[in-house]
Coordinates of C-alpha atoms and ligand atoms in Angstrom, one line a residue:
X3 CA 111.9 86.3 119.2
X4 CA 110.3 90.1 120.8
X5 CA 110.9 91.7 117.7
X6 CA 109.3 94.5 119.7
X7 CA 112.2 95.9 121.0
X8 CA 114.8 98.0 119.2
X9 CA 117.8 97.9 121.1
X10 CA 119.5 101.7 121.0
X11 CA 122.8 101.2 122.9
X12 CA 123.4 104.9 123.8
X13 CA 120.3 106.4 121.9
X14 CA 116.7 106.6 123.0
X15 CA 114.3 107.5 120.5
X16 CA 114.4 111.1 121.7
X17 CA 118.0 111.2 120.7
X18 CA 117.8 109.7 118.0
X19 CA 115.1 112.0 116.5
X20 CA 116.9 114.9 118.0
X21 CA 120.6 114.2 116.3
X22 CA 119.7 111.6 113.2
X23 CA 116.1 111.7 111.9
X24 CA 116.3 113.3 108.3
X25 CA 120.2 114.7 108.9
X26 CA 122.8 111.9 109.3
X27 CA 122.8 108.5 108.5
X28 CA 123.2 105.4 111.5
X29 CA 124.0 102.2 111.7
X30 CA 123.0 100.3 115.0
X31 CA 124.7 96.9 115.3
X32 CA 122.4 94.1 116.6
X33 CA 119.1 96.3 117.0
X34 CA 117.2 93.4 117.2
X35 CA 119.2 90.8 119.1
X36 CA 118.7 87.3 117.6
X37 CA 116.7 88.6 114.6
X38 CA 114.9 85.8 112.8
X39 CA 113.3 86.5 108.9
X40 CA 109.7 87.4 109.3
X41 CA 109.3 85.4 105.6
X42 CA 111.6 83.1 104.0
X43 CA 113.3 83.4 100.3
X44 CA 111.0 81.5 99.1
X45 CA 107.6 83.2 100.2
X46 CA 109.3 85.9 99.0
X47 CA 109.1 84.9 95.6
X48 CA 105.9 83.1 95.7
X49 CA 104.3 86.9 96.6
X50 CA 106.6 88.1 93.1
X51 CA 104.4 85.5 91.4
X52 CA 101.8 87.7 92.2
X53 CA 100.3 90.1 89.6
X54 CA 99.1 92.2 92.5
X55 CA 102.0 92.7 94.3
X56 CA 104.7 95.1 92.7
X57 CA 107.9 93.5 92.3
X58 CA 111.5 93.4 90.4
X59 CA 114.7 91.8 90.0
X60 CA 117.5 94.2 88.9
X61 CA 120.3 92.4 87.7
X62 CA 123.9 93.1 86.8
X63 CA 125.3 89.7 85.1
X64 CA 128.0 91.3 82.9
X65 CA 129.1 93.8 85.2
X66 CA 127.4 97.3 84.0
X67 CA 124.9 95.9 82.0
X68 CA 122.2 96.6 84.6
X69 CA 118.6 95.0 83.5
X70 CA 115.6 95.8 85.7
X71 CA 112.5 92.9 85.1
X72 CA 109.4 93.7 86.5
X73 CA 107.2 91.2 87.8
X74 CA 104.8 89.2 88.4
X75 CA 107.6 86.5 87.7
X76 CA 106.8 82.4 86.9
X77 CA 110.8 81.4 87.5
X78 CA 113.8 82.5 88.8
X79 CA 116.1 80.1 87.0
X80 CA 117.5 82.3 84.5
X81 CA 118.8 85.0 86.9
X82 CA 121.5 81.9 87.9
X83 CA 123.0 81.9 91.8
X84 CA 124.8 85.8 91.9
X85 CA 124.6 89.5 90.9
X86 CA 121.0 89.9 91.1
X87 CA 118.8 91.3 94.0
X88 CA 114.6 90.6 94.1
X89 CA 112.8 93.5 95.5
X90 CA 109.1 92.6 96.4
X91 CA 107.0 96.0 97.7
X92 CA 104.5 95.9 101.1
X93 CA 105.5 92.8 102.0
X94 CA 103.8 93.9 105.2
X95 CA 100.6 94.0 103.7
X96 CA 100.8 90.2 102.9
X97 CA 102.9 88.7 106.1
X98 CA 101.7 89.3 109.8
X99 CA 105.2 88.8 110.7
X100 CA 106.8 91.6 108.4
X101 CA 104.2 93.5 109.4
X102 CA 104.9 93.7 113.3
X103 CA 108.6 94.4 112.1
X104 CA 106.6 98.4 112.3
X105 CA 106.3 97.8 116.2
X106 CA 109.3 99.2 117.0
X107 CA 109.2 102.6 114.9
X108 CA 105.6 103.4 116.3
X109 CA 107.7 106.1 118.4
X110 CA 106.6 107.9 115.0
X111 CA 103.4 108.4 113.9
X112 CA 101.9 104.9 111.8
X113 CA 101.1 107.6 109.2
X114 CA 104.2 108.9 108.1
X115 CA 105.0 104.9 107.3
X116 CA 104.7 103.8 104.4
X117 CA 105.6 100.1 104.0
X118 CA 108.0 97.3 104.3
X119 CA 109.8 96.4 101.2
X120 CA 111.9 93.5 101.4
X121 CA 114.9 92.6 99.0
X122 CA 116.4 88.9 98.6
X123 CA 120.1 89.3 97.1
X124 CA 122.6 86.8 95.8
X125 CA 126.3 87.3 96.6
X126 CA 126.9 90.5 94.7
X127 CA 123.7 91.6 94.1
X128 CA 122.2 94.8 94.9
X129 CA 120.2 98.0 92.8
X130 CA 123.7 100.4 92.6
X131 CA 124.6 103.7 94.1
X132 CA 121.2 105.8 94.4
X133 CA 119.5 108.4 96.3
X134 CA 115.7 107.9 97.6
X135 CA 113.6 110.7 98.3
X136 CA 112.2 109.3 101.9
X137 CA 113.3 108.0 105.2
X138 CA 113.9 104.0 105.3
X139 CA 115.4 102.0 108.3
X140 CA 116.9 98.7 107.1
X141 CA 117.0 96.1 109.1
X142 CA 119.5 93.3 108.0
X143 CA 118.2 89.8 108.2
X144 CA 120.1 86.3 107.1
X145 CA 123.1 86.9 105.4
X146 CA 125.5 89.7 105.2
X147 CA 125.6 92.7 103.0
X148 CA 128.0 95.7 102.3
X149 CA 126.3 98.9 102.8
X150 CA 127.7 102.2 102.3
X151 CA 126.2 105.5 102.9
X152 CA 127.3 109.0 102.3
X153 CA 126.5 113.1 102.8
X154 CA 123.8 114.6 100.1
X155 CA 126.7 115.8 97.6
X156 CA 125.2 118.0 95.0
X157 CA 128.4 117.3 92.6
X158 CA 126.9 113.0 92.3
X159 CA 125.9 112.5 88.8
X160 CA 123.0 111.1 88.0
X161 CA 123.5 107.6 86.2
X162 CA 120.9 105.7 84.0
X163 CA 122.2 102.6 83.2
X164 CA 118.6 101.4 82.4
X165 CA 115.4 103.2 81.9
X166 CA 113.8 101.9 85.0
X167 CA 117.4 102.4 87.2
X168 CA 118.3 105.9 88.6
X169 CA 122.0 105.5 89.9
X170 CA 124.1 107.7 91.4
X171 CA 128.1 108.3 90.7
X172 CA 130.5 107.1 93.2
X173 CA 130.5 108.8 96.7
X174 CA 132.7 109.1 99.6
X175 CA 130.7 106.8 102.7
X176 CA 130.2 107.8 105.9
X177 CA 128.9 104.2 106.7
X178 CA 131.3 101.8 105.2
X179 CA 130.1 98.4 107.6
X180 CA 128.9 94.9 106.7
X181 CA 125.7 94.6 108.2
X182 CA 124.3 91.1 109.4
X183 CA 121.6 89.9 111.0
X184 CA 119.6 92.4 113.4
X185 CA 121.7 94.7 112.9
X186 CA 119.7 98.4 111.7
X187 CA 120.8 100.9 109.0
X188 CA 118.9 104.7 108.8
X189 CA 119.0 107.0 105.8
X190 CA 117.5 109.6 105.8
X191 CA 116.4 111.4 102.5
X192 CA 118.7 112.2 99.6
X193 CA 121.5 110.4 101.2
X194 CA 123.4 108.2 98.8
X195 CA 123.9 104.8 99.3
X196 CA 124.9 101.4 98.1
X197 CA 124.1 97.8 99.4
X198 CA 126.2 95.1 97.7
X199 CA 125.2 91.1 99.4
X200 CA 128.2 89.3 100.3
X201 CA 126.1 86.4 100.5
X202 CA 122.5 85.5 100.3
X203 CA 121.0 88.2 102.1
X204 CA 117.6 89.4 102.9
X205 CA 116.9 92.9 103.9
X206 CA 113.9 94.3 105.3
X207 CA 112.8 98.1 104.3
X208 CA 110.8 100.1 106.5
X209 CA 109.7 103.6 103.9
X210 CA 108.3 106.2 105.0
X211 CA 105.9 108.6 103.4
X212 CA 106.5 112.5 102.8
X213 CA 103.7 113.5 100.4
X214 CA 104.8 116.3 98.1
X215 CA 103.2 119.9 98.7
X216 CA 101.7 119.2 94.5
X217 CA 100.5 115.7 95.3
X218 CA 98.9 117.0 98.7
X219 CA 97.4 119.9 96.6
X220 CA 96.2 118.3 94.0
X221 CA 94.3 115.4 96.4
X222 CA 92.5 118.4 98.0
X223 CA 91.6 119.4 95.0
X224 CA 90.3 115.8 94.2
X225 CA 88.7 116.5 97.6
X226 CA 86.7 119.7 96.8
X227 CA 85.4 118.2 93.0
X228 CA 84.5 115.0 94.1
X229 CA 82.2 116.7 97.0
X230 CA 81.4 119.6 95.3
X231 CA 82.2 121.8 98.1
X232 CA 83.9 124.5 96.0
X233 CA 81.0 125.8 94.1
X234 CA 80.8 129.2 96.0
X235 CA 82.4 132.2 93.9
X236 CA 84.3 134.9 95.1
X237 CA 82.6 138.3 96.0
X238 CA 83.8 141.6 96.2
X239 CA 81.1 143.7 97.3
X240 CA 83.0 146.7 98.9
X241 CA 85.4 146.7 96.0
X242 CA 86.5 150.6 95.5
X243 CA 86.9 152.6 91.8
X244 CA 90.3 151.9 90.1
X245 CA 92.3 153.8 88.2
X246 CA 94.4 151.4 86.6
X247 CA 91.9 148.9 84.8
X248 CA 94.4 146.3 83.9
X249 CA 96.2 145.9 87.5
X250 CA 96.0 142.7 89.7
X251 CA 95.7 144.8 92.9
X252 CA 97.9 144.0 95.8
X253 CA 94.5 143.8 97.6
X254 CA 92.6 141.8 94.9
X255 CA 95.5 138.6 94.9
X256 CA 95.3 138.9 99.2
X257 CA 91.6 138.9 98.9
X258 CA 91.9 135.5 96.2
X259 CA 94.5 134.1 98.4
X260 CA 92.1 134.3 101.6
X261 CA 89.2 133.2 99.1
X262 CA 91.4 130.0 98.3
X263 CA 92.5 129.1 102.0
X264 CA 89.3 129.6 103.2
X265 CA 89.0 125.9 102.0
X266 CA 91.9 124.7 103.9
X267 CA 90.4 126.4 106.8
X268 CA 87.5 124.4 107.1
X269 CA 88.7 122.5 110.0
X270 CA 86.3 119.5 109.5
X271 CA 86.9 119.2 105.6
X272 CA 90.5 119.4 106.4
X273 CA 90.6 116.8 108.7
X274 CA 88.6 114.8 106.3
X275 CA 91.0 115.1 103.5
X276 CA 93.7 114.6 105.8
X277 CA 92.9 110.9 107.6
X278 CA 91.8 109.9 104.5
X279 CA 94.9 110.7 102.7
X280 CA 97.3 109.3 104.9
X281 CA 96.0 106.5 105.6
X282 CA 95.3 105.2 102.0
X283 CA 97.5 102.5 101.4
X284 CA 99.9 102.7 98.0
X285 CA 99.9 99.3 97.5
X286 CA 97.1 96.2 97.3
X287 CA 95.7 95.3 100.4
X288 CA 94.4 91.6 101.3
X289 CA 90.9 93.0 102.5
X290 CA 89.1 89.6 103.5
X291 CA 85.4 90.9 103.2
X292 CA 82.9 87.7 104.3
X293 CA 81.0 86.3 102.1
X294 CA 77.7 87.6 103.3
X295 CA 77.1 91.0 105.1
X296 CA 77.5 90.8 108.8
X297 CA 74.6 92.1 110.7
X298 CA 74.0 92.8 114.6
X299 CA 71.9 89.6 114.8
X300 CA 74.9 87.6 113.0
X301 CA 77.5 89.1 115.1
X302 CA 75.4 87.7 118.2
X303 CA 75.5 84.3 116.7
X304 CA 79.4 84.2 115.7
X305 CA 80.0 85.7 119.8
X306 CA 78.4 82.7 121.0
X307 CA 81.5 81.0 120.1
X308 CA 83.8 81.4 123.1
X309 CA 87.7 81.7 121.4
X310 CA 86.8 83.9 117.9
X311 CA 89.6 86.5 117.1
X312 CA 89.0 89.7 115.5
X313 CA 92.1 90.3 113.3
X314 CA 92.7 93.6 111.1
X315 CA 94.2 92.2 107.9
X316 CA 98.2 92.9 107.5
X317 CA 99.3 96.5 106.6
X318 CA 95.9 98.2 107.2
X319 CA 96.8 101.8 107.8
X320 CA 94.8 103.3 110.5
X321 CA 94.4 106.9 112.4
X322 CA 91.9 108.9 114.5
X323 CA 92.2 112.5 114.0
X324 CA 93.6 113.9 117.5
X325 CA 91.2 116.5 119.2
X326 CA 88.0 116.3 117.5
X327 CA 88.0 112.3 117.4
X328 CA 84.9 112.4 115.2
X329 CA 86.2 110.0 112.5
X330 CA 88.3 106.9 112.3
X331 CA 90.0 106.3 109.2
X332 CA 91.2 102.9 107.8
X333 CA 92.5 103.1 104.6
X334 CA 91.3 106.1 103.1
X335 CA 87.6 105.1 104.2
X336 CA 85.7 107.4 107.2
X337 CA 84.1 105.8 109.9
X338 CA 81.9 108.5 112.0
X339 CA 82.8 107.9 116.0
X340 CA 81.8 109.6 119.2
X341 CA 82.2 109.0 123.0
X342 CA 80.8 106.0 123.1
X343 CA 82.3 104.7 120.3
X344 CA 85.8 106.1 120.6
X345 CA 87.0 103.7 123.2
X346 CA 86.2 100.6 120.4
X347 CA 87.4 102.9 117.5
X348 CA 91.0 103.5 119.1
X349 CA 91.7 99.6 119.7
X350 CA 90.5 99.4 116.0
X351 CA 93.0 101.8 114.8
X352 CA 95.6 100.2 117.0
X353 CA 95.0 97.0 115.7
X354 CA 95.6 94.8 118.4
X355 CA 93.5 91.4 118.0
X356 CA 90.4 91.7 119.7
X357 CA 88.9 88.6 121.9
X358 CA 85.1 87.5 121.9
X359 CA 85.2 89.1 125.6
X360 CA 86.4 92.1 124.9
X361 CA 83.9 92.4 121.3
X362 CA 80.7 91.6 124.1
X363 CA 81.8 94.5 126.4
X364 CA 81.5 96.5 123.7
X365 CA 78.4 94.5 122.3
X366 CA 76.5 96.0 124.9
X367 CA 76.3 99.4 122.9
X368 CA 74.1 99.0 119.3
X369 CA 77.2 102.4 118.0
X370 CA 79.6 99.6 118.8
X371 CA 77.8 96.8 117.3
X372 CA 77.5 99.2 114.2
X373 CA 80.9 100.6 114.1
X374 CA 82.5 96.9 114.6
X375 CA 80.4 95.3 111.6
X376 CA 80.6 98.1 109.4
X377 CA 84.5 97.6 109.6
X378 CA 84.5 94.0 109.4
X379 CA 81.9 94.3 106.4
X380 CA 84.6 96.0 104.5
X381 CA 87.2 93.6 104.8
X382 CA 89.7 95.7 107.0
X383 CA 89.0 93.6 110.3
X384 CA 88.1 89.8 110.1
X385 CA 87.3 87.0 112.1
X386 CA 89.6 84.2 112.5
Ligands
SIN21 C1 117.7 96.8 98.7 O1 117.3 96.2 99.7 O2 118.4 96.1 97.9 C2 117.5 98.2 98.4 C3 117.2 99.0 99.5 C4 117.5 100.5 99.2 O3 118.6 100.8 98.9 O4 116.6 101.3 99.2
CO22 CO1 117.6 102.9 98.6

């Protein structure tokens, strides 16, 4: 199956971003023609047995009663054969397969993803009415499910039928369809929504991450402490005589203010704070460190075997900060780059599998050699 390619029917990605992304909901029938699950029901709940992996069934057995467990979980047999839905987080980080399910959205940026989150529901089972605050594209996989979607409506209640479940009052749908496999459903933010299985049904959830202005704020405050790179105090050494002592001047706050951004003009620092930022993952990653450090003279040795793969492990986040192209991030960590390592560092941040040709091309150059074991020494890239 080429899960790489998203089938649009009328829309291109240009469109699409142009007349749907973050303003109106859309449901593409048979996006992915002949869509197979990238992980079965049962993987699925082996990773909910996992104390590392965030999970949850939400439940609603006696029709109201919602109940929300958390996991990791050691059985499912209590939760019986309907009206319950398993929700496992970055699945992606776990399964290759769910992972490449991000292919076909990279006409977006890889940061402004977030992860896959992928749902197993029994006939009738699903988490209610509710808004989310980001962008997700569901893809359907086996089974069918009843989705409906609606227009932000400030006049929805708010519902808690459980601490840990935020529902929303009944809305009028703009999307009323059952959804089966490959077919894709996009909501943007703060659209309501509701997706009830009509059978065993598995549904794969591509998030996307907005970062609030306070959580970006208070990161780059993280930033400036954790560097020290804040110490310097304001001056005001042309200040003129006032005559009204206990005034904030109009010109004292601009000067503050220009004190303050300052900061978020230091291009480097920003760009810093920025790659590192995006491209921490929320969730646990599977970083597959080796057992010993990997020097130069080690990585000689391992390329003398002719068929070694170099793999990033699932749901790494990567990024190279465009213009400058002095750092490449993977998950939150820097690694420094320059011309002759950029070439090396972008098929790193693409994450494409890398052969023990291609590795000896770049061998040749002791940055590469450095750059290439540095990563792997961390556990983002291994070897297979
Ligand atoms: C689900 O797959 O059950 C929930 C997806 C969502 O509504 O965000
Ligand atoms: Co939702």
């Amino acid at each position: 199956m080429n899960i790489a390619t998203l089938n649009w029917g009328d829309l291109t990605p240009e469109l699409f971003l142009a007349q749907y992304w973050q303003k109106k909901p859309l449901l593409i029938k048979q996006a992915f023609k002949g869509f197979e699950d990238t992980i079965t029901a049962d993987e699925l709940a082996g990773l909910a047995m996992e104390t590392e992996i965030e999970s949850r069934i939400v439940s609603d057995n006696n029709h109201g009663d919602w109940q929300v467990d958390h996991g990791p979980f050691e059985d499912f047999s209590q939760y019986g054969e309907s009206n319950w839905t398993l929700l496992v987080q970055a699945v992606n980080n776990w399964s290759g397969p769910t992972n490449n399910l991000l292919t076909p959205f990279s006409f977006i940026p890889r940061w402004r993803i977030d992860d896959v989150m992928v749902s197993f529901s029994t006939p009738n089972g699903g988490v209610g009415a509710h808004l989310d605050q980001y962008d997700v594209f569901i893809i359907q996989g086996s089974g069918k499910r009843r989705w409906q979607v609606g227009a932000p409506n400030n006049n929805l209640s708010t519902l808690l039928p459980h601490p840990d479940l935020k529902q929303v009052s009944a809305f009028e749908p703009l999307i009323d369809e059952i959804t089966e496999a490959g077919d894709l459903l996009y909501i943007p933010p703060n659209h309501p929504h509701n997706g009830v299985s009509i059978e065993n049904s598995v549904n794969f959830s591509v998030g996307f991450q907005a970062p609030s202005s306070q959580e970006l704020w208070s990161s780059f405050a993280d930033k400036l402490i954790d560097n020290n790179l804040g110490e310097q105090r304001f001056s005001d050494a042309t200040r003129q005589v006032t005559t009204a002592s206990t005034l904030i001047s109009k010109d004292d706050q601009q000067q503050l203010k220009a004190f303050m951004l300052e900061q978020l003009d230091n291009t480097e620092m920003f760009e810093q704070f920025i790659g590192q930022y995006l491209t921490q993952s929320h969730h646990a990653l599977e970083l597959l460190m080796p057992v010993t450090d990997i020097d130069e003279e080690k990585l000689a040795d391992i390329l003398s075997e002719p068929e070694i793969l170099f793999m990033p492990v699932s749901g790494l986040k990567a990024a190279i900060i465009d213009e400058s192209k002095t750092t490449l991030f993977l998950n939150g960590d820097i690694f420094h780059i320059d011309e002759q390592t950029l070439s090396l560092a972008k098929l790193l941040a693409g994450q494409t599998p890398l052969t023990t040709n291609q590795v000896k091309s770049f061998n040749t150059c002791l940055k590469n050699t450095q750059l290439l074991t540095s990563v792997l020494n961390k556990g983002y890239w291994y070897i297979e």
